[in-house]
Amino acid sequence: MSATIAELLAIRLNEALANTDFSSGLPEGFVARVEQAQNRQFGDYQSNAAMVLAKQVKRNPREVAAAIIESFEGGEVSEKPEIAGPGFINFRLQTGFLEGRLGGLLDDEEKLGVSPSGTPQTIVADFSAPNVAKPMHVGHIRSTIIGDSLTRIASFLGHHVISDNHIGDWGTQFGMILWGWKHLLNEDALEADPIPELLRIYREVNAKTKEDEALRDECKNELVKLQGGDAGNLAIWERCIALSRIGLQKIYDRLDVKFDLWLGESFYNDRLAPLVDSLLAADIAEESEGAICVFFPNEKQLADKPALIRKSDGGFLYATTDLATIDYRIEELKADAVWYVVGAPQQLHFDQIFRIAKRRGQNAELEFIPFGSILGKDRKMLRTRSGDTVQLADVLEEAVERALKIVEEKNPEFSPGEKKEIAEIIGIGSVKYAELSQFRMTDYIFDWDTMLALKGNTAPYLINAYVRTRAIFRKLGSDFEPGGTITFTADAEKDLALKLAQFAEIVPAVLSDFRPNTLATYLYELATTYHRFWEACPVLKEEGAVRETRLALCEVTGRVLRCGLGLLGIKTTEKM
RNA sequence: GCACUCAUAGUAAAAUGGAUAUUACGUCGGCCUCCGGAGCCGAAGGUCCAGGUUCGAUUCCUGGUGAGUGUACCA
C-alpha cells in the first residue's frame, strides 16, 4: 500500500482546485491539505483550504468551498464532501473504500500500511548515556525510553539507525572512585554485587571531600595520573567500566533496549587536542583568560555566553568531547542526522556546539530532543547528589511486583512461570507507557501510583485490548484465515476500520517533532474503538461474511496493537 | 542581569492556527441468561492576566504574573 487516505483525498482535492474558475489566482505553490477530522460528527477527514484561500481569491470561504466541491471527484474513495461552519470541507469515506483498505491491511502483515520514508537517512541516536560507576536513577528513564522508541520508529520507517550509548566513562568522578577503590574498597562486596559497592565508595569519598581539602587534591591527583596513562589507575578504570557495564546491561535487558555502539567519552580522548588546534587554526576558537573559547558575537542570545573547549590548565571539557563526537559520527559513521535525547537543562550546551558545527561547514541535521524533569514531591529536581534518589532498577522491580500481585488476583489458575512472565510484560510496559504517553517536555512529579497505575489510559488497558483480539481466535480454535469476504454492516466496524487505516498516517508523524505520545494516544484510541466494537458486534455468534469481516477486524486490530506497542518498546502477551 | 522551558477541571495529562477544548484518576449513576468486567454507557467540573496578528488563538507575537532550568574553566 502506498498513499494514505489523507494523501488520496488531498490529491483529489488539489485536482478539484485546479479546475475551479479561480485556479489562476492561487498563490504560488499552494497545496491544499487534508487532515483527520477533529471531531467525527463532522466526517472522517476535513480540509480548511477554502478558508485559507478566501482572502487570496477575494471571495467568501463558503463560496470557495462550494466551487471546489463542484469539481471534486470522490470516485471510490469519498462521498460528496459537505461544507460546514465557516467553510470547512468535510469528507466521508465510501464504505466500499474502507472495506478495501482493511483488505489491504490484511495483506501487509509487516508494515500495516506504513510506507517507508521517501528520504531514508543514516541516523545516529544518542540516548541514555549514564555515568559509569553510578547506578541509573529514575531520571535516566526518560532519555532511555524516549530514545529507544524513536529509534524503533525510525528503523520501522526504513532509516538506517545507529544507537550509540555515549556513556560518561572519563569524567572528574573517576578521581574520587580511584581514591575510594584504593582506600575503601570491600572486594567481597564488589564480587557479590559491584554496582552498590561502587556507589558506596563514590558516596563516601564524595562526602569526605566536602570537608577535607587535602583529600580533594589527592583525588585530583589520581585523575591526573589516570589521564596521564598510569598503568595501575588505567587497570582499575578498565575493571570499573567492565563491572559497570554488566550492571547497566541487566537494566537494558530488562527494558529490552539495545545499543549498536557504546562509544563513551574516553573513546574520543586522543581526538580532543587536534580538534582544538584545528578550531584555533580556522579562527573559530580563540584564547581568553588563559582558556580556549568559542564566542558567538553575531548571535544575540549567545553574545555573552562563550563555549569553553580547553581549560587554562590544558584540560578538555564537555563541549570538546561532544564536538569530537560530532566529527566521528559524521565522518566515520556517515550520519545524515544525529539525534540527542537529553534533558532540557542542556539546551545552551547543544545550542553552542551545533552552531560551532555549522560554522565548521558540517551540515548533518543535528537535533536536540529535550525532555522535562522528573520532580520530587517538593517540585524540585530529583538529583543524584541529594542522596535519596530513586534507582531505576528499584522502579522496575516495584513495577513488576505490583503487576504480579494483580495477575495473581485475576488469574490464580496460571502457572507461576506464566504469572511471572506476564507480570514482567505488564510492569515494564506500564513504566514505559507512563513515560511515552505524555509530551516529553512536560515536567512531572514522580509518583509510584502514577507510574505504575494499572487502570485507565495505561499499558495494561492496551495490552488487554490485544489479549481480547487473541481470545477470539483461542475460542475459535484456529488462527485467522485470509480470503474471507469483507462487508461492513455496523458503524462500529467502519469506525474501527478507519482507525486501523490511520496507523499509516500516525507513525511517520511521530518523527516530525519527535513525539511518541502521539502514537501512544492513537493506540489508546484504537483500543477504545476496539472495545466499543467488541461490545456492539458479536463475532463468533455470526455466520458467513459478517463473521469473516469481524474476524478480519480482530486480526488487524491485534496486529496493529502489537506492532504499535512494539514501536513504543512495549511487549504484548497472549493472555493476562 | 541575560537566555531557555513551562502555565489547561480537585489531581495528572492531550490538543504541532480550526468547528461545541479531548482523556484518565477521583466523585456520582447505570450495564454480565452475551466471544475475557484489567471492559462498556452516562453525569458534574476548564485554557494565569492584558493587549495584538488572523475569517478563526490553548496554540503565533508583545507586555505582565508565577514556577523551573541554564549562564568561563563539572559532565
XYZ file of C-alpha atoms (C1' of nucleotides) in Angstrom:
651
model
C 0.000 0.000 0.000
C 1.400 3.403 -0.768
C -0.694 6.531 -0.241
C -2.544 7.171 2.986
C -6.204 8.129 2.973
C -5.323 11.752 3.700
C -2.954 11.749 0.735
C -5.521 10.221 -1.594
C -8.092 12.833 -0.620
C -5.538 15.635 -0.919
C -4.686 14.566 -4.478
C -8.334 14.686 -5.464
C -8.875 17.955 -3.648
C -5.970 19.616 -5.434
C -7.232 18.327 -8.775
C -10.587 19.898 -7.994
C -8.874 23.116 -7.031
C -7.058 23.232 -10.361
C -10.398 23.029 -12.133
C -12.049 25.977 -10.389
C -12.529 29.310 -12.116
C -10.160 30.966 -9.637
C -7.362 28.421 -10.090
C -5.200 31.017 -11.821
C -5.373 33.259 -8.757
C -3.883 30.752 -6.340
C -0.675 31.605 -4.531
C 2.496 30.106 -5.996
C 2.974 26.521 -4.916
C -0.218 26.334 -2.895
C -1.157 22.824 -1.861
C -4.445 22.134 -0.125
C -4.122 19.853 2.878
C -6.472 17.224 4.199
C -6.429 16.129 7.814
C -8.194 13.648 10.033
C -11.421 15.169 11.269
C -11.042 16.722 14.680
C -14.482 15.563 15.605
C -16.084 12.540 13.950
C -19.531 14.134 13.880
C -18.275 16.334 11.030
C -16.987 13.464 8.918
C -13.883 11.354 8.543
C -11.481 13.910 7.064
C -11.522 17.665 6.688
C -9.792 20.448 4.823
C -9.535 24.124 5.670
C -8.311 25.044 2.169
C -11.313 27.225 1.392
C -10.764 29.413 4.437
C -7.072 29.731 3.739
C -7.793 30.760 0.141
C -10.795 33.000 0.687
C -8.773 36.128 1.128
C -6.402 35.393 -1.771
C -9.227 34.996 -4.268
C -11.364 37.684 -2.632
C -14.397 35.562 -2.030
C -16.400 34.299 0.891
C -14.918 30.999 2.166
C -18.164 29.082 1.820
C -18.392 30.130 -1.840
C -14.820 28.986 -2.391
C -15.635 25.663 -0.751
C -18.722 25.266 -2.919
C -16.686 25.911 -6.067
C -14.100 23.334 -5.052
C -16.706 20.712 -4.230
C -18.390 21.384 -7.563
C -15.412 19.929 -9.420
C -14.411 17.362 -6.770
C -14.376 13.761 -7.992
C -14.685 11.488 -4.971
C -14.632 8.320 -7.035
C -14.401 5.149 -4.993
C -12.849 6.997 -2.080
C -15.201 9.641 -0.822
C -18.824 10.592 -0.921
C -19.697 14.129 -1.981
C -17.986 16.453 0.521
C -20.013 18.806 2.677
C -19.441 22.423 3.577
C -19.765 23.220 7.245
C -19.189 26.034 9.697
C -17.113 28.919 8.386
C -16.060 26.937 5.288
C -14.692 23.559 6.237
C -14.820 20.884 3.568
C -15.766 17.622 5.221
C -15.194 14.218 3.676
C -16.963 10.989 4.434
C -15.355 7.822 3.105
C -17.215 5.284 0.994
C -17.942 2.085 2.877
C -16.577 0.052 -0.019
C -13.347 2.011 0.070
C -12.864 1.294 3.793
C -13.577 -2.383 3.179
C -10.833 -2.328 0.567
C -8.402 -0.623 2.918
C -8.997 -3.302 5.539
C -8.259 -5.940 2.935
C -5.063 -4.111 2.036
C -4.014 -4.041 5.677
C -4.538 -7.783 5.936
C -2.121 -8.316 3.059
C 0.526 -6.036 4.544
C 1.318 -8.075 7.605
C 4.664 -6.484 8.323
C 4.191 -2.751 7.742
C 0.406 -2.490 8.196
C 0.069 0.261 5.622
C 3.010 2.350 6.772
C 5.128 3.492 3.827
C 8.894 3.709 4.123
C 10.378 7.189 4.236
C 10.963 8.689 0.814
C 14.270 10.089 2.035
C 15.925 7.369 4.107
C 18.778 8.638 6.246
C 21.595 7.315 8.349
C 20.703 8.479 11.834
C 22.877 8.254 14.925
C 20.662 8.216 18.015
C 22.374 9.290 21.223
C 20.362 8.437 24.320
C 20.513 7.011 27.833
C 24.226 7.844 28.344
C 24.571 7.134 32.070
C 27.739 7.758 34.023
C 29.572 4.572 34.823
C 30.222 3.551 38.410
C 26.915 5.086 39.384
C 23.610 3.280 39.085
C 20.984 4.672 36.768
C 18.391 6.629 38.679
C 14.824 7.337 37.785
C 15.868 10.387 35.764
C 17.562 8.176 33.178
C 14.277 6.597 32.306
C 13.167 9.406 30.033
C 16.187 9.517 27.770
C 16.392 5.742 27.583
C 12.747 5.048 26.824
C 12.111 8.004 24.510
C 15.349 7.369 22.640
C 14.601 3.679 22.267
C 11.119 4.353 20.945
C 12.291 6.962 18.414
C 14.965 4.535 17.273
C 12.432 1.771 16.732
C 10.101 4.074 14.812
C 12.856 5.435 12.577
C 14.024 1.905 11.759
C 10.451 0.865 11.006
C 10.237 3.757 8.531
C 13.286 2.485 6.701
C 16.001 4.695 8.131
C 19.389 3.265 8.976
C 19.615 3.943 12.690
C 22.732 3.537 14.785
C 22.024 3.727 18.508
C 25.036 4.886 20.473
C 25.334 4.826 24.255
C 27.647 7.759 24.945
C 28.467 6.724 28.484
C 30.223 9.043 30.932
C 33.346 6.980 31.419
C 36.045 9.613 31.763
C 34.864 12.481 33.955
C 36.071 14.030 37.168
C 34.236 11.455 39.231
C 36.993 8.949 38.483
C 39.388 10.804 40.735
C 37.139 10.017 43.671
C 36.424 6.482 42.568
C 40.122 5.698 42.151
C 40.933 7.022 45.612
C 37.989 5.145 47.069
C 38.961 1.958 45.264
C 42.418 2.117 46.778
C 41.350 3.018 50.327
C 37.783 1.916 50.950
C 37.002 -0.976 48.641
C 35.488 -4.170 50.002
C 36.479 -6.851 47.469
C 33.885 -9.344 48.710
C 31.103 -6.851 48.298
C 32.399 -5.999 44.850
C 32.332 -9.656 43.856
C 28.808 -10.120 45.153
C 27.233 -7.059 43.547
C 29.555 -4.490 42.007
C 27.260 -1.522 41.411
C 26.155 -0.893 45.002
C 29.745 -1.244 46.180
C 30.990 1.259 43.583
C 28.203 3.602 44.565
C 29.085 3.198 48.236
C 32.720 4.180 47.770
C 31.781 7.049 45.472
C 29.351 8.404 48.037
C 31.781 8.030 50.909
C 34.593 9.791 49.119
C 32.248 12.471 47.890
C 31.116 13.124 51.468
C 34.675 13.203 52.792
C 35.887 15.669 50.155
C 33.235 18.135 51.267
C 35.247 18.882 54.432
C 38.729 17.681 53.529
C 40.633 19.858 51.118
C 43.745 17.681 51.147
C 41.638 14.714 50.035
C 40.230 16.727 47.158
C 43.787 17.273 45.939
C 44.574 13.577 46.295
C 41.551 12.696 44.187
C 42.523 15.232 41.572
C 45.985 13.721 41.559
C 44.550 10.252 40.932
C 42.625 11.657 37.991
C 45.706 13.339 36.548
C 47.609 10.040 36.850
C 44.804 8.231 35.045
C 44.674 10.761 32.270
C 48.454 10.666 32.028
C 48.283 6.948 31.319
C 49.315 5.486 34.695
C 49.100 1.708 34.244
C 47.716 0.938 37.708
C 44.980 3.514 37.528
C 44.125 2.521 33.987
C 43.688 -1.093 35.088
C 41.325 -0.069 37.873
C 39.452 2.195 35.472
C 39.019 -0.585 32.921
C 37.773 -3.031 35.534
C 35.415 -0.399 36.853
C 33.896 0.141 33.432
C 33.577 -3.562 32.721
C 31.744 -4.091 36.025
C 29.502 -1.118 35.441
C 28.567 -2.301 32.011
C 27.420 -5.608 33.407
C 25.139 -3.758 35.813
C 23.834 -1.433 33.120
C 23.276 -4.296 30.721
C 20.982 -6.003 33.228
C 18.714 -2.985 33.192
C 18.819 -2.633 29.417
C 17.954 -6.320 29.066
C 15.002 -5.895 31.331
C 13.905 -2.818 29.377
C 14.628 -4.565 26.072
C 16.799 -1.658 24.942
C 19.694 -2.348 22.585
C 22.662 -0.269 21.524
C 24.682 -0.750 18.380
C 27.620 1.132 19.884
C 28.943 2.025 23.302
C 31.335 4.820 22.443
C 31.825 6.633 25.729
C 33.664 9.867 26.357
C 37.005 8.101 26.742
C 36.791 6.919 23.144
C 37.405 10.475 21.949
C 40.414 11.271 24.176
C 43.091 11.480 21.545
C 40.896 13.422 19.173
C 40.495 16.391 21.513
C 43.857 18.149 21.214
C 43.914 18.099 17.387
C 40.315 19.301 17.348
C 41.137 22.346 19.466
C 44.135 23.075 17.262
C 42.034 22.941 14.139
C 39.439 25.263 15.650
C 42.180 27.715 16.527
C 43.655 27.443 13.039
C 40.261 28.086 11.490
C 39.825 31.201 13.650
C 36.692 29.745 15.160
C 38.218 29.474 18.637
C 40.377 31.976 20.466
C 42.286 32.338 23.704
C 40.611 34.211 26.545
C 41.652 34.428 30.192
C 44.000 31.500 29.609
C 41.275 29.225 28.268
C 40.352 28.437 24.682
C 36.830 29.553 23.865
C 34.434 29.957 21.017
C 32.477 33.209 21.061
C 29.221 33.924 19.302
C 29.254 37.679 18.777
C 26.661 37.560 15.991
C 24.100 35.505 17.878
C 22.129 37.757 20.139
C 21.206 35.072 22.643
C 24.746 33.754 22.932
C 26.612 37.059 22.818
C 27.679 36.814 26.459
C 27.874 33.010 26.588
C 31.078 31.556 25.182
C 31.687 27.835 24.903
C 34.882 26.662 26.593
C 36.794 23.948 24.829
C 40.089 23.945 26.706
C 40.696 24.908 30.292
C 43.507 27.211 31.329
C 45.249 24.151 32.834
C 45.130 22.437 29.430
C 42.274 20.051 30.279
C 39.381 19.489 27.916
C 35.700 19.910 28.544
C 32.288 18.520 27.814
C 31.915 20.671 24.691
C 35.259 19.454 23.335
C 34.245 15.822 23.611
C 30.868 16.480 22.045
C 32.438 18.289 19.101
C 34.823 15.390 18.544
C 31.829 13.083 18.775
C 30.007 15.011 16.058
C 33.076 14.685 13.815
C 33.237 10.951 14.349
C 29.550 10.453 13.714
C 29.589 12.433 10.503
C 32.929 11.320 9.125
C 33.156 7.710 10.274
C 29.547 6.710 10.798
C 28.362 8.726 7.771
C 25.468 10.211 9.677
C 22.954 12.374 7.830
C 21.307 13.183 11.130
C 22.262 12.935 14.791
C 19.579 12.855 17.471
C 20.387 13.787 21.048
C 17.767 12.725 23.554
C 18.990 14.739 26.510
C 17.371 16.731 29.310
C 16.187 20.277 28.680
C 18.812 21.837 31.012
C 21.410 21.031 28.334
C 19.772 23.377 25.829
C 22.511 26.010 25.893
C 25.280 23.463 25.522
C 23.754 21.922 22.405
C 22.871 25.320 21.005
C 26.566 26.176 21.229
C 28.072 23.026 19.792
C 25.524 22.862 16.951
C 26.447 26.419 15.956
C 30.117 25.563 16.076
C 29.476 22.538 13.875
C 27.655 24.728 11.402
C 30.493 27.225 11.338
C 32.825 24.369 10.512
C 30.696 23.582 7.490
C 29.088 20.434 8.863
C 25.570 20.165 7.525
C 24.205 16.976 9.052
C 20.860 17.550 10.760
C 21.718 17.880 14.429
C 18.604 17.504 16.537
C 18.382 18.270 20.226
C 15.398 16.345 21.541
C 14.927 17.705 25.048
C 12.674 16.430 27.778
C 11.429 17.874 31.046
C 12.455 16.965 34.549
C 11.176 14.368 36.908
C 10.483 16.259 40.095
C 10.191 15.294 43.725
C 7.114 15.996 45.841
C 8.633 19.403 46.649
C 8.664 20.257 42.918
C 12.453 20.323 42.937
C 14.541 18.260 40.571
C 15.459 14.800 41.700
C 19.216 14.964 41.910
C 21.897 12.323 42.123
C 23.765 14.030 44.885
C 20.755 14.663 47.078
C 21.334 11.159 48.390
C 17.796 9.836 48.252
C 17.188 9.425 44.537
C 15.086 6.536 43.379
C 17.095 3.985 41.468
C 15.815 2.834 38.117
C 16.359 -0.823 38.953
C 14.114 -0.412 42.008
C 11.384 1.259 39.985
C 11.345 -1.630 37.551
C 11.348 -4.211 40.324
C 8.497 -2.493 42.142
C 6.504 -2.207 38.919
C 6.823 -5.914 38.215
C 5.939 -6.834 41.809
C 2.782 -4.756 41.681
C 1.827 -6.277 38.366
C 2.423 -9.768 39.751
C 0.009 -9.125 42.622
C -2.697 -8.140 40.155
C -2.020 -11.135 37.926
C -2.253 -13.469 40.923
C -5.517 -11.888 41.952
C -7.078 -12.024 38.487
C -5.630 -15.271 37.205
C -4.854 -17.625 40.097
C -5.030 -20.577 37.706
C -1.987 -19.528 35.664
C 1.277 -21.355 36.353
C 3.904 -19.483 38.391
C 6.059 -19.193 35.270
C 3.239 -17.679 33.240
C 2.352 -15.261 36.020
C 5.927 -14.086 36.231
C 6.264 -13.619 32.510
C 3.005 -11.674 32.244
C 3.862 -9.524 35.272
C 7.179 -8.638 33.655
C 5.488 -7.518 30.437
C 2.811 -5.519 32.231
C 5.084 -3.995 34.873
C 7.780 -2.847 32.472
C 5.166 -1.851 29.891
C 3.399 0.327 32.453
C 6.540 2.233 33.288
C 7.313 2.805 29.623
C 3.788 3.792 28.694
C 3.507 6.254 31.582
C 6.568 7.956 30.165
C 5.722 7.803 26.478
C 2.068 8.775 26.743
C 2.819 12.324 27.768
C 4.536 15.109 25.880
C 8.245 14.833 26.572
C 8.731 18.474 27.636
C 6.272 18.236 30.489
C 7.863 18.181 33.922
C 6.190 15.666 36.132
C 6.209 14.746 39.768
C 7.484 11.275 40.423
C 4.755 9.211 41.957
C 4.610 5.429 42.208
C 0.867 5.351 41.709
C 1.017 7.412 38.510
C 3.909 5.499 37.055
C 2.586 2.088 37.979
C -1.123 2.675 37.516
C -2.761 -0.412 36.054
C -6.110 1.101 35.102
C -7.244 3.835 32.726
C -5.025 5.151 29.954
C -2.220 2.730 30.667
C -0.258 -0.113 29.156
C -2.480 -2.813 30.739
C -5.533 -1.298 29.062
C -3.826 -1.534 25.680
C -2.414 -4.976 26.320
C -5.827 -6.133 27.432
C -7.313 -4.982 24.145
C -4.690 -7.069 22.369
C -5.438 -10.057 24.592
C -9.092 -9.763 23.647
C -8.224 -9.944 19.957
C -6.354 -13.142 20.680
C -9.077 -14.583 22.915
C -11.426 -14.672 19.937
C -9.090 -16.912 17.995
C -8.394 -19.089 21.011
C -12.102 -19.614 21.383
C -12.400 -20.213 17.652
C -9.742 -22.883 17.946
C -7.703 -21.756 14.948
C -5.707 -18.852 13.604
C -7.083 -16.243 11.261
C -7.582 -17.469 7.726
C -7.326 -14.890 4.974
C -9.594 -14.810 1.941
C -12.956 -14.177 3.568
C -15.420 -11.602 2.308
C -15.272 -8.180 3.905
C -18.523 -6.290 4.153
C -19.475 -3.808 6.835
C -22.897 -3.939 8.431
C -22.379 -1.804 11.554
C -20.991 1.648 12.323
C -18.639 0.215 14.943
C -16.981 -1.814 12.178
C -16.431 1.231 9.981
C -15.086 3.254 12.895
C -12.619 0.524 13.699
C -11.548 0.054 10.072
C -10.911 3.782 9.697
C -8.871 3.857 12.881
C -6.787 0.928 11.682
C -6.105 2.595 8.332
C -4.874 5.707 10.135
C -1.925 3.853 11.646
C -0.154 4.692 8.367
C -0.678 8.409 8.997
C 0.297 8.446 12.650
C 3.613 6.598 12.618
C 5.517 8.979 10.296
C 4.015 11.976 12.106
C 5.773 10.938 15.328
C 9.133 11.893 13.871
C 8.059 15.332 12.669
C 8.505 16.658 16.176
C 9.780 13.560 17.971
C 6.555 12.912 19.847
C 5.988 9.276 20.730
C 2.993 10.439 22.759
C 1.023 10.932 19.530
C 1.463 7.234 18.789
C 0.509 6.349 22.365
C -2.651 8.440 22.060
C -3.507 6.760 18.777
C -3.099 3.287 20.285
C -5.248 4.255 23.230
C -7.984 5.462 20.892
C -7.649 2.308 18.828
C -8.037 0.162 21.944
C -11.113 2.141 22.967
C -12.579 1.838 19.480
C -11.966 -1.891 19.578
C -13.574 -2.277 22.988
C -16.647 -0.461 21.665
C -16.707 -2.698 18.629
C -16.439 -5.647 20.967
C -19.476 -4.530 22.951
C -21.508 -3.776 19.837
C -20.532 -6.566 17.471
C -20.570 -10.232 18.448
C -18.159 -12.209 16.292
C -18.378 -15.933 16.820
C -22.164 -15.950 17.013
C -22.367 -14.602 13.499
C -22.014 -16.507 10.283
C -20.715 -16.004 6.769
C -19.431 -12.650 5.604
C -20.348 -10.812 8.827
C -18.274 -13.237 10.826
C -15.408 -13.183 8.321
C -15.392 -9.378 8.371
C -15.331 -9.205 12.147
C -12.608 -11.817 12.422
C -10.566 -9.732 9.974
C -11.107 -6.638 12.127
C -9.996 -8.533 15.235
C -6.929 -9.844 13.437
C -5.807 -6.489 12.065
C -6.508 -4.749 15.378
C -4.327 -7.316 17.097
C -1.533 -6.796 14.603
C -1.655 -3.005 14.795
C -1.707 -3.036 18.595
C 1.208 -5.443 18.751
C 3.174 -3.501 16.152
C 2.365 -0.088 17.631
C 3.168 -1.137 21.170
C 6.349 -2.682 19.799
C 7.313 0.701 18.364
C 6.971 2.091 21.882
C 9.158 -0.746 23.141
C 6.222 -2.424 24.902
C 5.682 -6.164 24.609
C 2.353 -7.933 24.380
C 1.148 -11.194 25.871
C -1.384 -13.703 24.532
C -3.327 -13.857 27.776
C -3.376 -11.987 31.048
C 21.356 40.889 34.526
C 20.810 37.769 30.092
C 18.869 33.218 27.865
C 15.794 28.803 27.522
C 11.366 25.982 29.135
C 6.617 25.758 31.151
C 1.449 27.600 32.968
C -5.273 23.769 30.572
C -11.352 20.860 35.585
C -9.912 18.667 42.712
C -5.314 15.838 40.737
C -2.482 14.221 36.343
C -2.311 14.828 31.176
C -3.821 15.736 25.354
C -4.902 19.175 21.555
C 2.091 20.776 16.090
C -3.668 28.038 13.820
C -9.653 25.052 13.175
C -15.768 23.898 14.485
C -19.222 22.563 20.888
C -11.174 22.192 24.149
C -10.154 15.811 24.395
C -8.885 11.905 28.030
C -7.549 9.404 32.629
C -7.659 9.157 38.134
C -11.048 10.580 41.860
C -16.638 11.637 42.758
C -21.878 10.272 41.358
C -25.372 6.929 38.396
C -26.286 2.706 35.013
C -24.720 -2.308 32.049
C -22.838 -9.542 32.795
C -29.007 -15.853 30.547
C -23.850 -12.321 25.833
C -16.808 -14.334 22.167
C -12.311 -12.300 28.823
C -15.744 -6.732 33.512
C -7.975 -5.229 33.501
C -14.404 -3.808 29.833
C -18.802 -0.599 28.170
C -22.602 3.596 28.722
C -23.903 8.267 31.247
C -23.352 12.923 34.791
C -20.793 17.028 37.223
C -16.315 20.155 36.740
C -11.934 24.313 32.489
C -7.439 27.281 28.888
C -2.734 32.509 34.566
C -3.685 38.097 33.260
C -3.793 42.306 29.476
C -3.194 43.648 24.564
C -2.059 42.288 19.241
C -1.990 39.289 14.433
C -5.948 36.139 11.997
C -12.112 34.553 8.869
C -10.617 31.619 13.329
C -5.818 31.577 19.063
C -4.875 26.666 24.448
C -1.526 27.147 20.140
C 1.752 32.636 16.950
C 3.606 37.917 18.651
C 4.256 41.858 22.708
C 3.971 43.031 27.849
C 2.861 41.387 32.797
C 2.353 37.458 36.862
C 4.040 32.752 38.731
C 7.328 28.231 38.542
C 11.665 25.612 36.825
C 16.466 25.432 34.383
C 20.966 27.297 32.403
C 24.601 31.057 32.101
C 34.005 30.561 31.760
C 37.314 26.556 33.102
C 31.869 19.757 36.218
C 29.529 16.352 32.788
